[in-house]
């Protein structure tokens, strides 16, 4: 289960990078080189579409591999690495010296 969860998370991150950050980076480049307005608005549209697409992707994919519980709910669908829906251990939380828990 842990492996499956990590695989999903990596996939989500990669998709968000590709769909939202890449067009955004291009848009910044366009602004930097002062590209024509048509190109700028096209870049802006691509960025918007990318953000919406990555949101939809997260909504569809980021769920518990065991029971399908949506893990993005309120930004914390897990408690101490356990799924709130079925209690499966999805990952082992790492603790820093200050006691902070990283997902
Ligand atoms: Zn679950």
XYZ file of C-alpha atoms and ligand atoms in Angstrom:
104
model
C 0.000 0.000 0.000
C 2.809 2.383 0.869
C 4.411 1.855 -2.504
C 1.147 2.383 -4.352
C 0.507 5.596 -2.449
C 3.979 6.933 -3.225
C 3.567 6.011 -6.899
C 0.305 7.933 -7.101
C 1.759 10.953 -5.361
C 4.720 11.042 -7.741
C 2.364 10.808 -10.709
C 0.231 13.675 -9.410
C 3.267 15.879 -8.824
C 4.656 15.143 -12.278
C 1.320 15.961 -13.890
C 0.996 19.244 -11.988
C 4.537 20.185 -12.998
C 3.839 19.478 -16.629
C 0.375 21.034 -16.875
C 0.558 24.040 -14.598
C 4.171 25.004 -14.013
C 5.427 24.509 -17.562
C 2.911 26.896 -19.212
C 3.424 29.308 -16.329
C 7.181 29.255 -16.891
C 6.662 29.821 -20.612
C 4.342 32.713 -19.843
C 7.008 34.281 -17.638
C 9.477 33.843 -20.493
C 7.046 35.535 -22.900
C 6.662 38.455 -20.526
C 10.425 38.652 -20.134
C 11.103 38.849 -23.861
C 8.002 41.097 -24.289
C 6.332 38.840 -26.789
C 3.323 40.091 -28.817
C 0.028 40.387 -26.852
C -1.534 37.526 -28.788
C 1.199 35.182 -27.611
C 0.875 36.503 -24.064
C -2.857 35.857 -23.873
C -2.358 32.429 -25.431
C 0.206 31.643 -22.737
C -2.162 32.899 -20.061
C -4.956 30.708 -21.386
C -2.628 27.695 -21.461
C -1.650 28.367 -17.845
C -5.289 28.582 -16.772
C -6.189 25.375 -18.585
C -3.161 23.685 -17.039
C -4.182 24.689 -13.518
C -7.748 23.502 -14.020
C -6.525 20.247 -15.580
C -4.161 19.531 -12.704
C -6.943 20.212 -10.199
C -9.193 17.756 -11.976
C -6.341 15.257 -12.115
C -5.689 15.544 -8.375
C -9.394 15.180 -7.706
C -9.554 12.005 -9.778
C -6.297 10.268 -8.849
C -5.382 11.317 -5.324
C -7.361 8.830 -3.338
C -6.671 5.947 -1.022
C -5.457 2.906 -2.992
C -7.341 0.615 -0.628
C -10.794 2.148 -0.205
C -10.960 5.074 -2.635
C -11.291 7.692 0.093
C -10.415 11.113 -1.334
C -7.136 12.133 0.264
C -7.216 15.756 -0.843
C -10.254 16.586 1.311
C -9.335 19.661 3.325
C -5.722 19.068 2.392
C -5.439 16.305 4.969
C -7.172 13.061 4.197
C -4.602 11.189 6.216
C -3.800 11.171 9.893
C -0.277 10.142 10.880
C 0.070 8.429 7.516
C -3.180 6.511 7.926
C -6.150 6.804 5.598
C -9.095 8.444 7.358
C -11.490 6.218 5.470
C -10.167 2.752 6.233
C -7.109 3.214 8.476
C -4.579 1.699 6.093
C -1.042 2.901 6.727
C -0.237 4.810 3.534
C 3.117 6.239 4.483
C 5.334 6.516 7.520
C 5.455 10.135 8.647
C 8.940 11.497 9.089
C 9.615 13.653 12.092
C 12.255 16.326 12.238
C 14.074 17.217 15.441
C 11.605 19.983 16.181
C 8.790 17.438 16.089
C 7.261 18.627 12.838
C 5.640 15.904 10.770
C 6.194 15.829 7.043
C 3.748 14.116 4.757
Zn -8.508 4.047 2.738
